[in-house]
PDB file of C-alpha atoms in Angstrom:
ATOM      1  CA  MET A   1      88.144 102.116 151.602  1.00 54.00           C
ATOM      2  CA  LYS A   2      86.349 100.452 148.204  1.00 55.00           C
ATOM      3  CA  TYR A   3      88.112  99.556 145.493  1.00 57.00           C
ATOM      4  CA  LEU A   4      87.653  98.124 142.405  1.00 52.00           C
ATOM      5  CA  PHE A   5      89.730  96.875 139.428  1.00 49.00           C
ATOM      6  CA  LEU A   6      89.263  96.669 135.914  1.00 53.00           C
ATOM      7  CA  LEU A   7      90.635  93.857 133.122  1.00 47.00           C
ATOM      8  CA  SER A   8      91.433  92.958 129.559  1.00 47.00           C
ATOM      9  CA  ILE A   9      92.984  89.916 128.587  1.00 45.00           C
ATOM     10  CA  LEU A  10      95.094  89.847 125.518  1.00 49.00           C
ATOM     11  CA  ILE A  11      95.316  86.017 123.966  1.00 45.00           C
ATOM     12  CA  SER A  12      98.952  86.240 122.806  1.00 45.00           C
ATOM     13  CA  SER A  13      99.099  83.105 121.189  1.00 46.00           C
ATOM     14  CA  THR A  14      98.058  83.425 116.813  1.00 40.00           C
ATOM     15  CA  LEU A  15      95.650  80.041 117.587  1.00 47.00           C
ATOM     16  CA  SER A  16      92.637  80.467 115.634  1.00 41.00           C
ATOM     17  CA  PHE A  17      89.556  78.530 116.923  1.00 40.00           C
ATOM     18  CA  ALA A  18      88.474  75.769 114.872  1.00 39.00           C
ATOM     19  CA  GLN A  19      85.764  72.693 115.510  1.00 40.00           C
ATOM     20  CA  THR A  20      86.546  68.933 116.541  1.00 44.00           C
ATOM     21  CA  GLU A  21      89.751  67.218 115.760  1.00 43.00           C
ATOM     22  CA  GLU A  22      88.033  64.540 113.935  1.00 48.00           C
ATOM     23  CA  GLU A  23      85.611  66.636 111.642  1.00 64.00           C
ATOM     24  CA  ILE A  24      89.294  68.672 110.673  1.00 71.00           C
ATOM     25  CA  PRO A  25      91.168  68.014 107.618  1.00 79.00           C
ATOM     26  CA  TYR A  26      94.504  68.227 108.925  1.00 87.00           C
ATOM     27  CA  PHE A  27      96.515  66.243 106.384  1.00 90.00           C
ATOM     28  CA  PRO A  28      97.843  67.120 102.841  1.00 92.00           C
ATOM     29  CA  GLN A  29      99.250  70.008 104.410  1.00 94.00           C
ATOM     30  CA  GLU A  30      97.812  72.998 102.843  1.00 95.00           C
ATOM     31  CA  LYS A  31     101.098  75.270 101.186  1.00 95.00           C
ATOM     32  CA  ILE A  32     101.939  78.600  99.418  1.00 96.00           C
ATOM     33  CA  VAL A  33     103.640  77.355  96.239  1.00 95.00           C
ATOM     34  CA  LEU A  34     105.326  79.555  93.697  1.00 95.00           C
ATOM     35  CA  ALA A  35     103.733  78.456  90.916  1.00 94.00           C
ATOM     36  CA  GLU A  36     106.860  77.351  89.173  1.00 92.00           C
ATOM     37  CA  CYS A  37     107.419  74.880  91.438  1.00 89.00           C
ATOM     38  CA  ALA A  38     104.567  73.585  92.445  1.00 84.00           C
ATOM     39  CA  GLU A  39     104.243  70.482  89.958  1.00 85.00           C
ATOM     40  CA  MET A  40     107.495  69.921  91.886  1.00 83.00           C
ATOM     41  CA  GLU A  41     106.948  67.115  94.802  1.00 73.00           C
ATOM     42  CA  ASN A  42     107.605  68.581  97.726  1.00 72.00           C
ATOM     43  CA  SER A  43     109.400  71.805  96.331  1.00 78.00           C
ATOM     44  CA  ASN A  44     110.489  73.973  99.700  1.00 88.00           C
ATOM     45  CA  CYS A  45     111.324  76.566  96.424  1.00 93.00           C
ATOM     46  CA  LEU A  46     109.486  79.437  98.362  1.00 95.00           C
ATOM     47  CA  GLU A  47     110.720  79.191 101.346  1.00 95.00           C
ATOM     48  CA  THR A  48     114.304  79.002  99.781  1.00 94.00           C
ATOM     49  CA  PHE A  49     113.233  81.603  97.364  1.00 96.00           C
ATOM     50  CA  LEU A  50     112.019  84.563 100.814  1.00 97.00           C
ATOM     51  CA  ARG A  51     115.280  82.985 102.802  1.00 96.00           C
ATOM     52  CA  GLU A  52     117.734  83.871 100.068  1.00 96.00           C
ATOM     53  CA  GLU A  53     115.633  87.261  99.262  1.00 97.00           C
ATOM     54  CA  ALA A  54     116.374  88.585 103.030  1.00 97.00           C
ATOM     55  CA  MET A  55     119.691  87.538 102.706  1.00 96.00           C
ATOM     56  CA  LYS A  56     120.483  90.558 100.367  1.00 97.00           C
ATOM     57  CA  LYS A  57     118.000  92.469 102.071  1.00 97.00           C
ATOM     58  CA  LEU A  58     119.988  92.219 104.952  1.00 96.00           C
ATOM     59  CA  GLN A  59     123.698  92.053 103.203  1.00 95.00           C
ATOM     60  CA  SER A  60     122.933  95.512 101.393  1.00 96.00           C
ATOM     61  CA  PHE A  61     121.097  97.027 105.163  1.00 96.00           C
ATOM     62  CA  ASN A  62     123.100 100.194 106.312  1.00 94.00           C
ATOM     63  CA  PHE A  63     124.395  98.569 109.792  1.00 93.00           C
ATOM     64  CA  LYS A  64     127.203  99.978 111.096  1.00 90.00           C
ATOM     65  CA  ARG A  65     124.646 103.641 110.536  1.00 91.00           C
ATOM     66  CA  HIS A  66     121.584 102.823 111.991  1.00 90.00           C
ATOM     67  CA  PHE A  67     122.579  99.769 114.585  1.00 89.00           C
ATOM     68  CA  ARG A  68     126.083 101.457 115.126  1.00 84.00           C
ATOM     69  CA  ASP A  69     126.418  99.094 118.007  1.00 82.00           C
ATOM     70  CA  ILE A  70     125.639  95.373 116.167  1.00 86.00           C
ATOM     71  CA  THR A  71     127.609  92.785 116.994  1.00 85.00           C
ATOM     72  CA  VAL A  72     128.730  89.365 115.043  1.00 86.00           C
ATOM     73  CA  ASN A  73     126.523  87.338 118.672  1.00 84.00           C
ATOM     74  CA  ASP A  74     123.651  89.503 117.773  1.00 88.00           C
ATOM     75  CA  THR A  75     120.289  87.728 116.337  1.00 90.00           C
ATOM     76  CA  ILE A  76     118.556  88.803 113.717  1.00 94.00           C
ATOM     77  CA  SER A  77     114.960  86.656 113.039  1.00 95.00           C
ATOM     78  CA  VAL A  78     113.062  87.483 110.731  1.00 96.00           C
ATOM     79  CA  TYR A  79     109.257  86.520 109.881  1.00 96.00           C
ATOM     80  CA  PHE A  80     106.997  86.689 107.691  1.00 97.00           C
ATOM     81  CA  GLY A  81     103.414  85.565 108.182  1.00 97.00           C
ATOM     82  CA  LEU A  82     101.349  84.415 103.688  1.00 97.00           C
ATOM     83  CA  LYS A  83      97.755  84.652 103.038  1.00 96.00           C
ATOM     84  CA  MET A  84      96.511  83.932 100.224  1.00 95.00           C
ATOM     85  CA  LYS A  85      93.035  86.107  98.488  1.00 93.00           C
ATOM     86  CA  SER A  86      92.542  82.845  96.115  1.00 92.00           C
ATOM     87  CA  ASN A  87      94.349  79.938  95.306  1.00 92.00           C
ATOM     88  CA  SER A  88      96.223  81.798  92.560  1.00 93.00           C
ATOM     89  CA  LYS A  89      96.746  85.443  94.578  1.00 95.00           C
ATOM     90  CA  LEU A  90      98.690  86.025  97.126  1.00 96.00           C
ATOM     91  CA  SER A  91      97.149  89.119  99.683  1.00 96.00           C
ATOM     92  CA  ILE A  92      99.481  91.457  99.933  1.00 95.00           C
ATOM     93  CA  LYS A  93      97.850  93.968 103.188  1.00 94.00           C
ATOM     94  CA  ASP A  94      97.444  89.969 105.467  1.00 95.00           C
ATOM     95  CA  SER A  95     101.057  89.806 104.727  1.00 97.00           C
ATOM     96  CA  TYR A  96     103.742  90.661 106.338  1.00 95.00           C
ATOM     97  CA  GLY A  97     107.075  90.626 106.950  1.00 97.00           C
ATOM     98  CA  SER A  98     109.566  91.720 110.545  1.00 96.00           C
ATOM     99  CA  ALA A  99     112.970  91.293 111.126  1.00 95.00           C
ATOM    100  CA  ARG A 100     113.943  91.765 114.206  1.00 91.00           C
ATOM    101  CA  ILE A 101     117.709  91.695 116.216  1.00 90.00           C
ATOM    102  CA  TYR A 102     117.743  89.631 119.553  1.00 84.00           C
ATOM    103  CA  ALA A 103     119.864  91.900 121.903  1.00 71.00           C
ATOM    104  CA  LYS A 104     120.998  92.960 124.881  1.00 69.00           C
ATOM    105  CA  LYS A 105     121.432  96.491 123.552  1.00 57.00           C
ATOM    106  CA  TYR A 106     118.056  96.268 121.750  1.00 54.00           C
ATOM    107  CA  GLN A 107     115.957  98.261 124.316  1.00 54.00           C
ATOM    108  CA  ALA A 108     118.221 101.293 123.892  1.00 62.00           C
ATOM    109  CA  LYS A 109     116.621 104.447 122.629  1.00 69.00           C
ATOM    110  CA  ALA A 110     118.800 104.054 119.266  1.00 69.00           C
ATOM    111  CA  TYR A 111     117.656 100.795 118.126  1.00 76.00           C
ATOM    112  CA  LYS A 112     114.356 101.345 118.415  1.00 80.00           C
ATOM    113  CA  LYS A 113     114.520 104.776 116.599  1.00 81.00           C
ATOM    114  CA  HIS A 114     115.211 102.209 113.781  1.00 86.00           C
ATOM    115  CA  ALA A 115     113.513  98.959 114.770  1.00 90.00           C
ATOM    116  CA  ASP A 116     111.882 100.073 111.494  1.00 92.00           C
ATOM    117  CA  LEU A 117     113.282 101.297 108.974  1.00 94.00           C
ATOM    118  CA  LEU A 118     115.176  97.303 108.886  1.00 95.00           C
ATOM    119  CA  LYS A 119     110.941  95.422 108.873  1.00 96.00           C
ATOM    120  CA  ASP A 120     110.808  98.283 106.487  1.00 96.00           C
ATOM    121  CA  GLU A 121     113.156  96.768 104.177  1.00 96.00           C
ATOM    122  CA  ILE A 122     112.296  93.602 105.124  1.00 97.00           C
ATOM    123  CA  LYS A 123     109.157  93.763 104.070  1.00 97.00           C
ATOM    124  CA  LYS A 124     109.754  95.070 100.416  1.00 97.00           C
ATOM    125  CA  VAL A 125     109.996  91.117  99.762  1.00 98.00           C
ATOM    126  CA  LEU A 126     106.218  90.802  99.544  1.00 97.00           C
ATOM    127  CA  PHE A 127     106.047  92.672  96.458  1.00 97.00           C
ATOM    128  CA  GLU A 128     109.106  90.813  95.429  1.00 96.00           C
ATOM    129  CA  ILE A 129     107.622  87.237  94.839  1.00 96.00           C
ATOM    130  CA  PRO A 130     106.560  86.102  91.779  1.00 94.00           C
ATOM    131  CA  ASN A 131     103.215  84.186  91.000  1.00 95.00           C
ATOM    132  CA  VAL A 132     101.844  81.197  93.652  1.00 95.00           C
ATOM    133  CA  GLN A 133     100.351  78.773  93.739  1.00 95.00           C
ATOM    134  CA  LEU A 134      98.017  77.199  96.829  1.00 95.00           C
ATOM    135  CA  LEU A 135      98.107  73.913  97.113  1.00 94.00           C
ATOM    136  CA  ASN A 136      95.438  71.051  98.702  1.00 93.00           C
ATOM    137  CA  LYS A 137      92.664  74.757  99.954  1.00 93.00           C
ATOM    138  CA  LYS A 138      91.241  74.354 103.007  1.00 91.00           C
ATOM    139  CA  LEU A 139      87.944  75.631 104.212  1.00 86.00           C
ATOM    140  CA  ASP A 140      87.875  79.149 105.004  1.00 83.00           C
ATOM    141  CA  LYS A 141      86.875  78.724 108.088  1.00 79.00           C
ATOM    142  CA  TYR A 142      90.201  77.041 109.638  1.00 83.00           C
ATOM    143  CA  ALA A 143      92.345  79.194 108.683  1.00 84.00           C
ATOM    144  CA  PRO A 144      95.503  77.593 108.322  1.00 91.00           C
ATOM    145  CA  ARG A 145      98.478  79.840 109.659  1.00 93.00           C
ATOM    146  CA  HIS A 146     101.540  80.288 106.332  1.00 96.00           C
ATOM    147  CA  SER A 147     105.003  81.104 108.475  1.00 95.00           C
ATOM    148  CA  LEU A 148     108.566  80.991 107.938  1.00 96.00           C
ATOM    149  CA  ASN A 149     111.672  82.369 110.168  1.00 96.00           C
ATOM    150  CA  PHE A 150     114.488  83.002 109.971  1.00 96.00           C
ATOM    151  CA  LEU A 151     117.701  83.280 112.057  1.00 96.00           C
ATOM    152  CA  PHE A 152     120.446  85.601 111.346  1.00 96.00           C
ATOM    153  CA  LYS A 153     124.128  86.656 112.599  1.00 94.00           C
ATOM    154  CA  ILE A 154     125.453  89.223 110.415  1.00 92.00           C
ATOM    155  CA  ASP A 155     129.059  89.939 110.302  1.00 94.00           C
ATOM    156  CA  VAL A 156     129.100  94.509 109.783  1.00 92.00           C
ATOM    157  CA  GLU A 157     132.814  94.130 109.629  1.00 92.00           C
ATOM    158  CA  ASN A 158     132.486  91.717 106.925  1.00 94.00           C
ATOM    159  CA  ASP A 159     130.765  92.870 104.130  1.00 92.00           C
ATOM    160  CA  ASN A 160     127.343  92.044 106.208  1.00 94.00           C
ATOM    161  CA  LYS A 161     128.667  88.215 106.162  1.00 94.00           C
ATOM    162  CA  ILE A 162     125.427  86.733 106.275  1.00 94.00           C
ATOM    163  CA  THR A 163     124.807  83.365 108.671  1.00 94.00           C
ATOM    164  CA  LEU A 164     122.001  80.740 108.978  1.00 94.00           C
ATOM    165  CA  LEU A 165     121.210  79.339 112.241  1.00 94.00           C
ATOM    166  CA  ASN A 166     117.813  77.476 111.816  1.00 86.00           C
ATOM    167  CA  GLY A 167     119.087  75.866 108.325  1.00 72.00           C
ATOM    168  CA  ASN A 168     117.094  72.454 109.816  1.00 69.00           C
ATOM    169  CA  GLU A 169     114.094  74.342 109.806  1.00 75.00           C
ATOM    170  CA  HIS A 170     111.704  74.052 106.998  1.00 85.00           C
ATOM    171  CA  TYR A 171     108.429  75.382 105.238  1.00 92.00           C
ATOM    172  CA  GLU A 172     105.268  72.296 105.400  1.00 91.00           C
ATOM    173  CA  GLY A 173     103.414  74.538 104.965  1.00 94.00           C
ATOM    174  CA  GLY A 174      99.324  75.722 106.820  1.00 94.00           C
ATOM    175  CA  PHE A 175      99.470  75.007 110.219  1.00 92.00           C
ATOM    176  CA  ILE A 176      95.608  74.685 112.000  1.00 88.00           C
ATOM    177  CA  GLU A 177      95.595  76.231 114.788  1.00 84.00           C
ATOM    178  CA  ARG A 178      93.205  75.490 117.699  1.00 83.00           C
ATOM    179  CA  THR A 179      93.728  77.857 120.981  1.00 82.00           C
ATOM    180  CA  PRO A 180      92.595  76.343 124.911  1.00 87.00           C
ATOM    181  CA  LEU A 181      89.032  75.157 125.368  1.00 89.00           C
ATOM    182  CA  TYR A 182      87.803  76.850 129.137  1.00 91.00           C
ATOM    183  CA  PRO A 183      85.349  74.264 130.822  1.00 92.00           C
ATOM    184  CA  GLY A 184      82.401  75.101 128.929  1.00 88.00           C
ATOM    185  CA  CYS A 185      83.195  76.385 125.604  1.00 86.00           C
ATOM    186  CA  GLU A 186      83.516  73.275 124.332  1.00 71.00           C
ATOM    187  CA  THR A 187      80.004  73.482 122.401  1.00 58.00           C
ATOM    188  CA  GLU A 188      81.102  74.608 118.777  1.00 47.00           C
ATOM    189  CA  PHE A 189      81.128  77.772 118.604  1.00 43.00           C
ATOM    190  CA  PRO A 190      81.945  80.548 115.765  1.00 51.00           C
ATOM    191  CA  ARG A 191      84.948  81.276 116.229  1.00 56.00           C
ATOM    192  CA  LYS A 192      84.197  84.896 117.299  1.00 63.00           C
ATOM    193  CA  LYS A 193      81.425  83.356 120.107  1.00 68.00           C
ATOM    194  CA  SER A 194      84.083  80.452 121.036  1.00 67.00           C
ATOM    195  CA  ALA A 195      86.560  83.012 121.323  1.00 71.00           C
ATOM    196  CA  SER A 196      84.019  86.195 123.265  1.00 79.00           C
ATOM    197  CA  CYS A 197      83.499  82.102 125.541  1.00 85.00           C
ATOM    198  CA  PHE A 198      86.668  82.229 126.328  1.00 85.00           C
ATOM    199  CA  GLN A 199      87.284  85.514 127.144  1.00 88.00           C
ATOM    200  CA  LEU A 200      83.851  85.548 128.710  1.00 91.00           C
ATOM    201  CA  LYS A 201      84.966  82.817 131.733  1.00 93.00           C
ATOM    202  CA  ILE A 202      87.803  84.093 132.552  1.00 93.00           C
ATOM    203  CA  GLN A 203      86.839  87.533 133.562  1.00 92.00           C
ATOM    204  CA  ASN A 204      83.852  85.921 135.742  1.00 94.00           C
ATOM    205  CA  HIS A 205      86.680  83.642 137.253  1.00 96.00           C
ATOM    206  CA  ILE A 206      88.764  86.603 138.357  1.00 94.00           C
ATOM    207  CA  ARG A 207      86.346  88.282 139.604  1.00 93.00           C
ATOM    208  CA  ARG A 208      84.712  85.795 142.019  1.00 95.00           C
ATOM    209  CA  ASN A 209      87.964  85.628 142.967  1.00 95.00           C
ATOM    210  CA  PHE A 210      89.288  88.095 143.805  1.00 93.00           C
ATOM    211  CA  LYS A 211      89.905  89.551 146.684  1.00 94.00           C
ATOM    212  CA  TYR A 212      91.411  93.130 147.126  1.00 95.00           C
ATOM    213  CA  PRO A 213      95.216  92.691 149.500  1.00 95.00           C
ATOM    214  CA  LYS A 214      94.103  93.948 153.079  1.00 94.00           C
ATOM    215  CA  GLU A 215      97.998  95.643 153.392  1.00 95.00           C
ATOM    216  CA  ALA A 216      97.765  96.569 150.061  1.00 95.00           C
ATOM    217  CA  GLN A 217      94.431  99.129 151.152  1.00 95.00           C
ATOM    218  CA  LYS A 218      95.764 100.432 153.904  1.00 94.00           C
ATOM    219  CA  LEU A 219      98.875 101.575 153.060  1.00 95.00           C
ATOM    220  CA  GLY A 220      97.457 103.022 149.657  1.00 95.00           C
ATOM    221  CA  ILE A 221      98.449 100.859 146.803  1.00 96.00           C
ATOM    222  CA  GLN A 222      97.723 100.660 143.482  1.00 95.00           C
ATOM    223  CA  GLY A 223      98.596  99.715 140.198  1.00 95.00           C
ATOM    224  CA  ARG A 224      98.822  97.321 136.625  1.00 95.00           C
ATOM    225  CA  VAL A 225      99.477  93.249 137.196  1.00 97.00           C
ATOM    226  CA  TYR A 226     101.026  92.318 134.128  1.00 96.00           C
ATOM    227  CA  ILE A 227     100.399  88.861 134.154  1.00 97.00           C
ATOM    228  CA  ASN A 228     102.277  86.140 131.436  1.00 96.00           C
ATOM    229  CA  PHE A 229     101.466  81.904 132.417  1.00 97.00           C
ATOM    230  CA  LEU A 230     101.221  79.415 129.554  1.00 96.00           C
ATOM    231  CA  ILE A 231      98.808  76.387 129.401  1.00 95.00           C
ATOM    232  CA  ASN A 232     100.072  73.234 128.912  1.00 97.00           C
ATOM    233  CA  LYS A 233     100.390  70.450 126.434  1.00 97.00           C
ATOM    234  CA  GLU A 234      98.172  68.722 129.659  1.00 97.00           C
ATOM    235  CA  GLY A 235      96.367  71.541 129.875  1.00 96.00           C
ATOM    236  CA  ASP A 236      97.018  72.712 132.884  1.00 97.00           C
ATOM    237  CA  ILE A 237      98.527  76.052 134.139  1.00 97.00           C
ATOM    238  CA  GLU A 238     102.466  76.912 134.411  1.00 97.00           C
ATOM    239  CA  ASN A 239     105.597  79.219 133.978  1.00 97.00           C
ATOM    240  CA  ILE A 240     103.000  81.987 136.235  1.00 97.00           C
ATOM    241  CA  ARG A 241     105.527  85.038 135.750  1.00 96.00           C
ATOM    242  CA  MET A 242     104.376  88.894 136.705  1.00 95.00           C
ATOM    243  CA  ARG A 243     105.928  92.494 136.659  1.00 95.00           C
ATOM    244  CA  GLY A 244     104.166  94.789 138.624  1.00 96.00           C
ATOM    245  CA  PRO A 245     104.768  98.099 141.395  1.00 95.00           C
ATOM    246  CA  HIS A 246     104.507  96.055 144.445  1.00 96.00           C
ATOM    247  CA  PRO A 247     104.256  92.416 145.499  1.00 96.00           C
ATOM    248  CA  PHE A 248     100.930  92.739 147.604  1.00 96.00           C
ATOM    249  CA  LEU A 249      99.283  93.052 144.072  1.00 97.00           C
ATOM    250  CA  LYS A 250     101.334  90.147 142.738  1.00 97.00           C
ATOM    251  CA  ALA A 251     100.674  87.881 145.662  1.00 97.00           C
ATOM    252  CA  GLU A 252      96.706  87.937 144.493  1.00 97.00           C
ATOM    253  CA  ALA A 253      97.697  87.730 140.595  1.00 96.00           C
ATOM    254  CA  ARG A 254      99.373  85.003 141.620  1.00 97.00           C
ATOM    255  CA  ARG A 255      96.845  83.525 143.361  1.00 97.00           C
ATOM    256  CA  ILE A 256      93.724  83.852 141.056  1.00 96.00           C
ATOM    257  CA  ILE A 257      95.818  82.650 138.149  1.00 96.00           C
ATOM    258  CA  GLU A 258      96.731  79.449 140.120  1.00 97.00           C
ATOM    259  CA  LEU A 259      92.949  78.838 141.324  1.00 97.00           C
ATOM    260  CA  LEU A 260      92.464  78.463 137.511  1.00 97.00           C
ATOM    261  CA  PRO A 261      91.048  75.128 136.360  1.00 96.00           C
ATOM    262  CA  LYS A 262      91.765  72.541 133.759  1.00 96.00           C
ATOM    263  CA  PHE A 263      91.795  73.501 130.374  1.00 94.00           C
ATOM    264  CA  SER A 264      91.410  71.230 127.419  1.00 90.00           C
ATOM    265  CA  PRO A 265      94.575  72.459 125.923  1.00 91.00           C
ATOM    266  CA  GLY A 266      95.419  74.145 122.177  1.00 88.00           C
ATOM    267  CA  LEU A 267      96.658  72.128 119.158  1.00 87.00           C
ATOM    268  CA  ARG A 268      98.503  72.174 116.086  1.00 91.00           C
ATOM    269  CA  ASN A 269      97.230  70.387 113.458  1.00 91.00           C
ATOM    270  CA  GLY A 270      95.909  68.468 115.941  1.00 88.00           C
ATOM    271  CA  GLU A 271      99.370  68.091 117.805  1.00 94.00           C
ATOM    272  CA  PRO A 272      98.521  69.664 122.270  1.00 96.00           C
ATOM    273  CA  VAL A 273     101.461  72.295 122.372  1.00 95.00           C
ATOM    274  CA  LYS A 274     101.720  74.773 124.949  1.00 96.00           C
ATOM    275  CA  VAL A 275     100.235  78.715 124.107  1.00 92.00           C
ATOM    276  CA  PRO A 276     100.949  82.195 126.174  1.00 94.00           C
ATOM    277  CA  PHE A 277      98.477  84.699 127.476  1.00 93.00           C
ATOM    278  CA  SER A 278      98.689  87.353 128.803  1.00 93.00           C
ATOM    279  CA  ILE A 279      96.335  89.039 130.546  1.00 92.00           C
ATOM    280  CA  PRO A 280      97.260  92.765 132.827  1.00 92.00           C
ATOM    281  CA  ILE A 281      94.585  93.299 135.819  1.00 92.00           C
ATOM    282  CA  THR A 282      94.804  96.600 136.891  1.00 90.00           C
ATOM    283  CA  PHE A 283      94.791  97.432 140.450  1.00 94.00           C
ATOM    284  CA  ARG A 284      91.808 100.623 141.917  1.00 92.00           C
ATOM    285  CA  LEU A 285      91.485 101.707 145.652  1.00 90.00           C
ATOM    286  CA  GLN A 286      88.265 104.689 144.955  1.00 79.00           C
TER     287      GLN A 286
END
């Protein structure tokens, strides 16, 4: 029986390709600050503003109406990603604000139905940010990532009383990040060519090593396997997880991923970091 397989690669991290570590001016970090605090050393006034405004939005949100089953044990994650248009202009179009309730019941249809309402409420904070300035600006090609994440617990039975869960984490500035490098892609490419090289190498690896399981062919088993894994700080594959229609297909997907070579690890401000990847492979018989 003839067969074919389809694959696509989704890089689930937000790391961007950059040049070699020695050439990148990591420090001092590029930092967005409120203009009124620009002269203050180690100012975290932007972080304070976003946290307080997010709390106001959450306190005024009607959780009892839209998330009736929410409890004080459910965690709400509020996330902001900021992008500057110039040294003194925030790009609202390219920035974003989001919120998510981490709870077992989050997947319920009722929660999904109203999830966007909560996100939209948090997005309003972006339009309320006063004048800002960009300090220690890096070249555009380094694309520093500015993000702030807050975790809250909310007691809806007590006037939406809010408890901040991650008060010890602070915004230090933009991070310059690089994805893991597949062997053979180490040369310095423009950003798009670097990403294309990585994906092409992965696709070629899967094509070279792919074998449609004989048992699956005999039984006519086909479908899509979703593979998630990490490239760790040493550049090795770890924590392979899969979701698919049959163990035969999942076993083949695991075998292929385990054959991947050692990578140059992803970097965050020059320090190795773990990077998650997702690869869906579709097994199809003809």
